[in-house]
Amino acid sequence: QLQLQESGPGLVKPSETLSLSCTVSGVSISSTSYCWGWIRQPPGKGLEWIGNICFSRNTHYNPSLQSRLTISVDTSKNQFSLKLRSVTAADTAVFYCASRMEWLQYFDFWGQGTLVSVSS
Amino acid sequence: QSALTQPASVSGSPGQSITISCTGTNSDVGVYHYVSWYQQHPGKAPKLMIYDVNKRPSGVSNRFSGSKSGNTASLTISGLQAEDEAKYYCSSFTTTSTWVFGGGTKVTVL
C-alpha cells in the first residue's frame, strides 16, 4: 500500500524559501507509473493544486506559483520535494503531498498534511 | 485559472438524497471526462470519492454517484448518513495540463 508523509519546518519567515519533503513508502519513486504532486489548503479555505512531477520528469506547475516554485525528486531517499521562494503570509497553509498514476487525472493517495505558517 | 464554482453548503436529513454542483468552463469540466470528487473531514486529508466523472474507487459506498452535463458536474449522495457530514471538493483536469479545484461544499446532516 502506497503511503506518503510530509516533513519540513512548520514556520518560515517572510521572503524566505519554504521547503518540504514527502517520503514515499510502498513503491519506488522511480516507478514509471507514478506522478507526485503537492496541494495546499490555507486555514479555513479550499484546496489549491500546486504542481506535479512524473517519472518522465515532466513537471506541471500552477501558473500563479510557477515563478517561485520547484518540485524535484530524490531517488536515493525515495522522496520528492517542494521549494517555494519569496513566501508571504498568503502562503500559510496545510500542504499535502499526493500521488496519481501518470495516465490518470486524479489523486488517489494523500499524505496527512503539514501546516506551514509564514510569519516573522 | 479560476476555481470551479460549488455551493457553500448543502444540507439534508438522514436517508434523503442531496446533490452538489460543480461548475467550470469549456477549458476544464466541459471538455474532459476528468472530474473527481474528494471528501474531507475536519483536520483530515481529502479522500477520493469519485473519479472520471462517475467512477467509484474500491471501498467507496455506492451511495455516492457522479454525473456531468456540459460545464457542470454533480455529486449525489443518496441515503444520507451522519458520517457523510464533511466538506466536498470537486476537481478537474484542464486544457493547460493543470488541475483546478472547487471552493468546497459543506454537507450538513440535519
PDB file of C-alpha atoms in Angstrom:
ATOM      1  CA  GLN A   1       0.000   0.000   0.000  1.00  0.00           C
ATOM      2  CA  LEU A   2       1.420   3.344  -1.060  1.00  0.00           C
ATOM      3  CA  GLN A   3       1.892   5.813   1.807  1.00  0.00           C
ATOM      4  CA  LEU A   4       3.035   9.421   1.813  1.00  0.00           C
ATOM      5  CA  GLN A   5       4.398  11.511   4.689  1.00  0.00           C
ATOM      6  CA  GLU A   6       5.215  15.217   4.582  1.00  0.00           C
ATOM      7  CA  SER A   7       8.051  16.741   6.585  1.00  0.00           C
ATOM      8  CA  GLY A   8       9.624  20.152   6.976  1.00  0.00           C
ATOM      9  CA  PRO A   9       9.663  23.322   9.070  1.00  0.00           C
ATOM     10  CA  GLY A  10       6.355  24.499  10.471  1.00  0.00           C
ATOM     11  CA  LEU A  11       7.412  28.138  10.465  1.00  0.00           C
ATOM     12  CA  VAL A  12       9.064  30.152   7.698  1.00  0.00           C
ATOM     13  CA  LYS A  13       9.926  33.843   7.690  1.00  0.00           C
ATOM     14  CA  PRO A  14       8.538  36.168   5.018  1.00  0.00           C
ATOM     15  CA  SER A  15      10.720  36.457   1.882  1.00  0.00           C
ATOM     16  CA  GLU A  16      12.452  33.150   2.668  1.00  0.00           C
ATOM     17  CA  THR A  17      12.086  29.761   0.937  1.00  0.00           C
ATOM     18  CA  LEU A  18       9.553  27.178   2.088  1.00  0.00           C
ATOM     19  CA  SER A  19      10.997  23.670   1.712  1.00  0.00           C
ATOM     20  CA  LEU A  20       9.016  20.472   2.244  1.00  0.00           C
ATOM     21  CA  SER A  21       9.714  16.818   1.547  1.00  0.00           C
ATOM     22  CA  CYS A  22       7.362  13.911   1.022  1.00  0.00           C
ATOM     23  CA  THR A  23       8.620  10.429   1.856  1.00  0.00           C
ATOM     24  CA  VAL A  24       7.095   7.684  -0.255  1.00  0.00           C
ATOM     25  CA  SER A  25       6.719   4.149   1.080  1.00  0.00           C
ATOM     26  CA  GLY A  26       5.277   1.072  -0.578  1.00  0.00           C
ATOM     27  CA  VAL A  27       6.516   1.911  -4.076  1.00  0.00           C
ATOM     28  CA  SER A  28       9.712   3.131  -5.718  1.00  0.00           C
ATOM     29  CA  ILE A  29       9.556   6.819  -6.530  1.00  0.00           C
ATOM     30  CA  SER A  30      11.381   5.934  -9.746  1.00  0.00           C
ATOM     31  CA  SER A  31       8.415   3.881 -10.891  1.00  0.00           C
ATOM     32  CA  THR A  32       7.432   4.747 -14.428  1.00  0.00           C
ATOM     33  CA  SER A  33       3.788   4.626 -13.438  1.00  0.00           C
ATOM     34  CA  TYR A  34       3.519   7.469 -10.957  1.00  0.00           C
ATOM     35  CA  CYS A  35       3.355  11.228 -10.711  1.00  0.00           C
ATOM     36  CA  TRP A  36       3.963  13.077  -7.472  1.00  0.00           C
ATOM     37  CA  GLY A  37       2.272  16.299  -6.537  1.00  0.00           C
ATOM     38  CA  TRP A  38       1.598  18.992  -3.971  1.00  0.00           C
ATOM     39  CA  ILE A  39      -1.704  20.566  -2.977  1.00  0.00           C
ATOM     40  CA  ARG A  40      -2.218  23.232  -0.320  1.00  0.00           C
ATOM     41  CA  GLN A  41      -5.097  24.486   1.807  1.00  0.00           C
ATOM     42  CA  PRO A  42      -4.971  27.860   3.575  1.00  0.00           C
ATOM     43  CA  PRO A  43      -6.610  27.760   7.007  1.00  0.00           C
ATOM     44  CA  GLY A  44     -10.383  27.632   6.637  1.00  0.00           C
ATOM     45  CA  LYS A  45     -10.190  27.735   2.851  1.00  0.00           C
ATOM     46  CA  GLY A  46     -10.303  25.396  -0.118  1.00  0.00           C
ATOM     47  CA  LEU A  47      -7.767  23.228  -1.887  1.00  0.00           C
ATOM     48  CA  GLU A  48      -5.270  24.637  -4.377  1.00  0.00           C
ATOM     49  CA  TRP A  49      -3.244  22.456  -6.740  1.00  0.00           C
ATOM     50  CA  ILE A  50       0.449  23.451  -6.660  1.00  0.00           C
ATOM     51  CA  GLY A  51       2.189  21.155  -9.139  1.00  0.00           C
ATOM     52  CA  ASN A  52       3.238  17.663 -10.234  1.00  0.00           C
ATOM     53  CA  ILE A  53       6.367  15.814 -11.293  1.00  0.00           C
ATOM     54  CA  CYS A  54       6.308  12.481 -13.120  1.00  0.00           C
ATOM     55  CA  PHE A  55       8.912   9.744 -13.663  1.00  0.00           C
ATOM     56  CA  SER A  56       9.452  11.175 -17.109  1.00  0.00           C
ATOM     57  CA  ARG A  57      10.479  14.318 -15.193  1.00  0.00           C
ATOM     58  CA  ASN A  58       7.641  16.178 -16.849  1.00  0.00           C
ATOM     59  CA  THR A  59       6.629  18.873 -14.409  1.00  0.00           C
ATOM     60  CA  HIS A  60       3.487  20.953 -14.408  1.00  0.00           C
ATOM     61  CA  TYR A  61       3.056  23.934 -12.119  1.00  0.00           C
ATOM     62  CA  ASN A  62       0.174  26.171 -11.122  1.00  0.00           C
ATOM     63  CA  PRO A  63       0.690  29.258 -13.298  1.00  0.00           C
ATOM     64  CA  SER A  64       0.078  31.526 -10.314  1.00  0.00           C
ATOM     65  CA  LEU A  65       3.026  29.943  -8.446  1.00  0.00           C
ATOM     66  CA  GLN A  66       5.302  28.900 -11.291  1.00  0.00           C
ATOM     67  CA  SER A  67       7.808  31.747 -10.970  1.00  0.00           C
ATOM     68  CA  ARG A  68       8.523  30.823  -7.325  1.00  0.00           C
ATOM     69  CA  LEU A  69       8.197  27.055  -7.460  1.00  0.00           C
ATOM     70  CA  THR A  70      10.409  23.999  -7.884  1.00  0.00           C
ATOM     71  CA  ILE A  71       9.309  20.383  -7.461  1.00  0.00           C
ATOM     72  CA  SER A  72      12.003  17.706  -7.650  1.00  0.00           C
ATOM     73  CA  VAL A  73      12.630  14.042  -6.909  1.00  0.00           C
ATOM     74  CA  ASP A  74      15.388  12.462  -4.779  1.00  0.00           C
ATOM     75  CA  THR A  75      15.518   8.810  -5.773  1.00  0.00           C
ATOM     76  CA  SER A  76      18.189   7.977  -3.159  1.00  0.00           C
ATOM     77  CA  LYS A  77      15.770   8.885  -0.369  1.00  0.00           C
ATOM     78  CA  ASN A  78      12.554   7.843  -2.145  1.00  0.00           C
ATOM     79  CA  GLN A  79      11.323  11.395  -1.604  1.00  0.00           C
ATOM     80  CA  PHE A  80      10.060  14.300  -3.617  1.00  0.00           C
ATOM     81  CA  SER A  81      10.263  17.900  -2.530  1.00  0.00           C
ATOM     82  CA  LEU A  82       8.715  21.323  -2.865  1.00  0.00           C
ATOM     83  CA  LYS A  83      10.531  24.636  -2.764  1.00  0.00           C
ATOM     84  CA  LEU A  84       8.505  27.833  -2.772  1.00  0.00           C
ATOM     85  CA  ARG A  85      10.580  31.003  -2.815  1.00  0.00           C
ATOM     86  CA  SER A  86       9.855  34.514  -1.537  1.00  0.00           C
ATOM     87  CA  VAL A  87       6.956  33.470   0.667  1.00  0.00           C
ATOM     88  CA  THR A  88       4.435  35.828   2.246  1.00  0.00           C
ATOM     89  CA  ALA A  89       1.720  35.359   4.844  1.00  0.00           C
ATOM     90  CA  ALA A  90      -0.615  34.396   1.990  1.00  0.00           C
ATOM     91  CA  ASP A  91       1.398  31.191   1.577  1.00  0.00           C
ATOM     92  CA  THR A  92       0.428  29.984   5.068  1.00  0.00           C
ATOM     93  CA  ALA A  93      -1.388  26.686   4.533  1.00  0.00           C
ATOM     94  CA  VAL A  94      -1.595  22.981   5.184  1.00  0.00           C
ATOM     95  CA  PHE A  95       0.500  21.373   2.470  1.00  0.00           C
ATOM     96  CA  TYR A  96      -0.442  17.899   1.234  1.00  0.00           C
ATOM     97  CA  CYS A  97       1.653  15.624  -0.938  1.00  0.00           C
ATOM     98  CA  ALA A  98      -0.308  13.313  -3.200  1.00  0.00           C
ATOM     99  CA  SER A  99       0.172  10.776  -5.949  1.00  0.00           C
ATOM    100  CA  ARG A 100      -1.552   9.690  -9.127  1.00  0.00           C
ATOM    101  CA  MET A 101      -0.893   7.206 -11.865  1.00  0.00           C
ATOM    102  CA  GLU A 102       0.657   9.030 -14.805  1.00  0.00           C
ATOM    103  CA  TRP A 103      -2.180   8.185 -17.193  1.00  0.00           C
ATOM    104  CA  LEU A 104      -4.927   9.075 -14.700  1.00  0.00           C
ATOM    105  CA  GLN A 105      -6.138  12.547 -13.802  1.00  0.00           C
ATOM    106  CA  TYR A 106      -6.968  12.218 -10.127  1.00  0.00           C
ATOM    107  CA  PHE A 107      -5.044  11.948  -6.860  1.00  0.00           C
ATOM    108  CA  ASP A 108      -5.758   8.688  -5.073  1.00  0.00           C
ATOM    109  CA  PHE A 109      -3.172   8.713  -2.288  1.00  0.00           C
ATOM    110  CA  TRP A 110      -2.575  11.656   0.033  1.00  0.00           C
ATOM    111  CA  GLY A 111      -0.272  12.427   2.922  1.00  0.00           C
ATOM    112  CA  GLN A 112      -1.767  13.584   6.217  1.00  0.00           C
ATOM    113  CA  GLY A 113      -0.724  17.178   5.565  1.00  0.00           C
ATOM    114  CA  THR A 114       1.618  19.557   7.347  1.00  0.00           C
ATOM    115  CA  LEU A 115       0.886  23.118   8.433  1.00  0.00           C
ATOM    116  CA  VAL A 116       3.399  25.736   7.374  1.00  0.00           C
ATOM    117  CA  SER A 117       2.999  29.232   8.778  1.00  0.00           C
ATOM    118  CA  VAL A 118       4.746  32.243   7.273  1.00  0.00           C
ATOM    119  CA  SER A 119       5.493  34.777   9.979  1.00  0.00           C
ATOM    120  CA  SER A 120       8.354  36.814  11.319  1.00  0.00           C
TER     121      SER A 120
ATOM    122  CA  GLN B   1      -7.046  29.506 -13.817  1.00  0.00           C
ATOM    123  CA  SER B   2     -10.216  30.156 -11.825  1.00  0.00           C
ATOM    124  CA  ALA B   3     -11.577  27.837  -9.190  1.00  0.00           C
ATOM    125  CA  LEU B   4     -14.587  25.722 -10.054  1.00  0.00           C
ATOM    126  CA  THR B   5     -17.850  27.002  -8.565  1.00  0.00           C
ATOM    127  CA  GLN B   6     -19.563  24.995  -5.839  1.00  0.00           C
ATOM    128  CA  PRO B   7     -22.366  25.977  -3.436  1.00  0.00           C
ATOM    129  CA  ALA B   8     -21.023  26.848   0.001  1.00  0.00           C
ATOM    130  CA  SER B   9     -23.357  24.472   1.783  1.00  0.00           C
ATOM    131  CA  VAL B  10     -25.946  21.769   1.235  1.00  0.00           C
ATOM    132  CA  SER B  11     -27.990  20.027   3.896  1.00  0.00           C
ATOM    133  CA  GLY B  12     -30.356  17.106   4.165  1.00  0.00           C
ATOM    134  CA  SER B  13     -31.998  14.764   6.643  1.00  0.00           C
ATOM    135  CA  PRO B  14     -30.807  11.209   7.203  1.00  0.00           C
ATOM    136  CA  GLY B  15     -31.984   8.939   4.416  1.00  0.00           C
ATOM    137  CA  GLN B  16     -32.524  11.767   1.937  1.00  0.00           C
ATOM    138  CA  SER B  17     -30.549  12.418  -1.231  1.00  0.00           C
ATOM    139  CA  ILE B  18     -28.544  15.562  -1.877  1.00  0.00           C
ATOM    140  CA  THR B  19     -26.721  16.842  -4.935  1.00  0.00           C
ATOM    141  CA  ILE B  20     -23.696  19.132  -5.063  1.00  0.00           C
ATOM    142  CA  SER B  21     -22.981  21.022  -8.264  1.00  0.00           C
ATOM    143  CA  CYS B  22     -19.584  21.990  -9.642  1.00  0.00           C
ATOM    144  CA  THR B  23     -19.485  24.481 -12.498  1.00  0.00           C
ATOM    145  CA  GLY B  24     -16.431  25.043 -14.633  1.00  0.00           C
ATOM    146  CA  THR B  25     -15.711  26.143 -18.177  1.00  0.00           C
ATOM    147  CA  ASN B  26     -15.050  24.665 -21.579  1.00  0.00           C
ATOM    148  CA  SER B  27     -11.367  24.626 -20.610  1.00  0.00           C
ATOM    149  CA  ASP B  28     -11.868  22.103 -17.826  1.00  0.00           C
ATOM    150  CA  VAL B  29     -15.147  20.427 -16.788  1.00  0.00           C
ATOM    151  CA  GLY B  30     -16.761  20.950 -20.183  1.00  0.00           C
ATOM    152  CA  VAL B  31     -14.002  19.458 -22.283  1.00  0.00           C
ATOM    153  CA  TYR B  32     -12.751  16.444 -20.332  1.00  0.00           C
ATOM    154  CA  HIS B  33     -14.274  13.467 -18.582  1.00  0.00           C
ATOM    155  CA  TYR B  34     -11.731  14.051 -15.783  1.00  0.00           C
ATOM    156  CA  VAL B  35     -13.787  15.359 -12.887  1.00  0.00           C
ATOM    157  CA  SER B  36     -13.061  13.952  -9.442  1.00  0.00           C
ATOM    158  CA  TRP B  37     -14.647  14.486  -6.054  1.00  0.00           C
ATOM    159  CA  TYR B  38     -12.970  14.461  -2.630  1.00  0.00           C
ATOM    160  CA  GLN B  39     -14.440  14.196   0.860  1.00  0.00           C
ATOM    161  CA  GLN B  40     -12.660  15.970   3.695  1.00  0.00           C
ATOM    162  CA  HIS B  41     -13.500  15.635   7.360  1.00  0.00           C
ATOM    163  CA  PRO B  42     -12.159  18.336   9.731  1.00  0.00           C
ATOM    164  CA  GLY B  43      -8.430  18.012  10.324  1.00  0.00           C
ATOM    165  CA  LYS B  44      -8.100  15.143   7.854  1.00  0.00           C
ATOM    166  CA  ALA B  45      -6.651  14.740   4.407  1.00  0.00           C
ATOM    167  CA  PRO B  46      -9.038  14.672   1.435  1.00  0.00           C
ATOM    168  CA  LYS B  47     -10.287  11.243   0.346  1.00  0.00           C
ATOM    169  CA  LEU B  48     -11.082  10.359  -3.260  1.00  0.00           C
ATOM    170  CA  MET B  49     -14.788   9.512  -3.656  1.00  0.00           C
ATOM    171  CA  ILE B  50     -15.419   9.753  -7.406  1.00  0.00           C
ATOM    172  CA  TYR B  51     -13.086   9.908 -10.397  1.00  0.00           C
ATOM    173  CA  ASP B  52     -13.548  10.300 -14.146  1.00  0.00           C
ATOM    174  CA  VAL B  53     -16.961  11.907 -13.502  1.00  0.00           C
ATOM    175  CA  ASN B  54     -18.796   8.794 -12.350  1.00  0.00           C
ATOM    176  CA  LYS B  55     -16.412   6.028 -11.226  1.00  0.00           C
ATOM    177  CA  ARG B  56     -16.084   4.944  -7.608  1.00  0.00           C
ATOM    178  CA  PRO B  57     -12.789   3.733  -6.127  1.00  0.00           C
ATOM    179  CA  SER B  58     -12.833   0.395  -4.372  1.00  0.00           C
ATOM    180  CA  GLY B  59     -14.249   0.768  -0.871  1.00  0.00           C
ATOM    181  CA  VAL B  60     -16.383   3.848  -1.517  1.00  0.00           C
ATOM    182  CA  SER B  61     -20.072   3.345  -0.846  1.00  0.00           C
ATOM    183  CA  ASN B  62     -22.377   3.077  -3.860  1.00  0.00           C
ATOM    184  CA  ARG B  63     -24.472   5.779  -2.204  1.00  0.00           C
ATOM    185  CA  PHE B  64     -22.048   8.196  -3.862  1.00  0.00           C
ATOM    186  CA  SER B  65     -22.507   8.836  -7.576  1.00  0.00           C
ATOM    187  CA  GLY B  66     -21.340  11.404 -10.090  1.00  0.00           C
ATOM    188  CA  SER B  67     -22.514  12.861 -13.363  1.00  0.00           C
ATOM    189  CA  LYS B  68     -21.783  15.683 -15.766  1.00  0.00           C
ATOM    190  CA  SER B  69     -23.706  17.833 -18.206  1.00  0.00           C
ATOM    191  CA  GLY B  70     -21.895  20.464 -20.216  1.00  0.00           C
ATOM    192  CA  ASN B  71     -19.730  22.592 -17.945  1.00  0.00           C
ATOM    193  CA  THR B  72     -21.384  21.351 -14.733  1.00  0.00           C
ATOM    194  CA  ALA B  73     -20.564  18.189 -12.817  1.00  0.00           C
ATOM    195  CA  SER B  74     -22.591  16.872  -9.906  1.00  0.00           C
ATOM    196  CA  LEU B  75     -22.077  14.622  -6.906  1.00  0.00           C
ATOM    197  CA  THR B  76     -25.133  12.895  -5.459  1.00  0.00           C
ATOM    198  CA  ILE B  77     -25.206  11.297  -2.042  1.00  0.00           C
ATOM    199  CA  SER B  78     -28.206   9.040  -1.561  1.00  0.00           C
ATOM    200  CA  GLY B  79     -29.408   7.608   1.748  1.00  0.00           C
ATOM    201  CA  LEU B  80     -27.635  10.407   3.611  1.00  0.00           C
ATOM    202  CA  GLN B  81     -25.905   9.254   6.790  1.00  0.00           C
ATOM    203  CA  ALA B  82     -24.363  11.125   9.712  1.00  0.00           C
ATOM    204  CA  GLU B  83     -20.886  10.039   8.621  1.00  0.00           C
ATOM    205  CA  ASP B  84     -21.373  11.849   5.301  1.00  0.00           C
ATOM    206  CA  GLU B  85     -21.196  15.202   7.085  1.00  0.00           C
ATOM    207  CA  ALA B  86     -17.971  16.704   5.692  1.00  0.00           C
ATOM    208  CA  LYS B  87     -16.674  19.141   3.121  1.00  0.00           C
ATOM    209  CA  TYR B  88     -16.674  18.014  -0.521  1.00  0.00           C
ATOM    210  CA  TYR B  89     -14.404  19.341  -3.254  1.00  0.00           C
ATOM    211  CA  CYS B  90     -14.621  18.810  -6.988  1.00  0.00           C
ATOM    212  CA  SER B  91     -11.565  18.903  -9.207  1.00  0.00           C
ATOM    213  CA  SER B  92     -10.956  18.877 -12.942  1.00  0.00           C
ATOM    214  CA  PHE B  93      -8.025  18.421 -15.276  1.00  0.00           C
ATOM    215  CA  THR B  94      -7.651  21.405 -17.624  1.00  0.00           C
ATOM    216  CA  THR B  95      -6.568  22.120 -21.182  1.00  0.00           C
ATOM    217  CA  THR B  96      -3.262  23.547 -19.882  1.00  0.00           C
ATOM    218  CA  SER B  97      -2.353  20.245 -18.169  1.00  0.00           C
ATOM    219  CA  THR B  98      -3.085  21.655 -14.731  1.00  0.00           C
ATOM    220  CA  TRP B  99      -5.701  20.841 -12.111  1.00  0.00           C
ATOM    221  CA  VAL B 100      -8.297  23.129 -10.621  1.00  0.00           C
ATOM    222  CA  PHE B 101     -10.402  22.593  -7.501  1.00  0.00           C
ATOM    223  CA  GLY B 102     -13.765  23.939  -6.470  1.00  0.00           C
ATOM    224  CA  GLY B 103     -14.171  26.098  -3.384  1.00  0.00           C
ATOM    225  CA  GLY B 104     -15.744  23.265  -1.428  1.00  0.00           C
ATOM    226  CA  THR B 105     -19.260  22.462  -0.216  1.00  0.00           C
ATOM    227  CA  LYS B 106     -20.066  21.766   3.413  1.00  0.00           C
ATOM    228  CA  VAL B 107     -22.611  18.982   3.735  1.00  0.00           C
ATOM    229  CA  THR B 108     -24.681  19.062   6.911  1.00  0.00           C
ATOM    230  CA  VAL B 109     -26.824  16.136   8.022  1.00  0.00           C
ATOM    231  CA  LEU B 110     -29.786  17.614   9.873  1.00  0.00           C
TER     232      LEU B 110
END
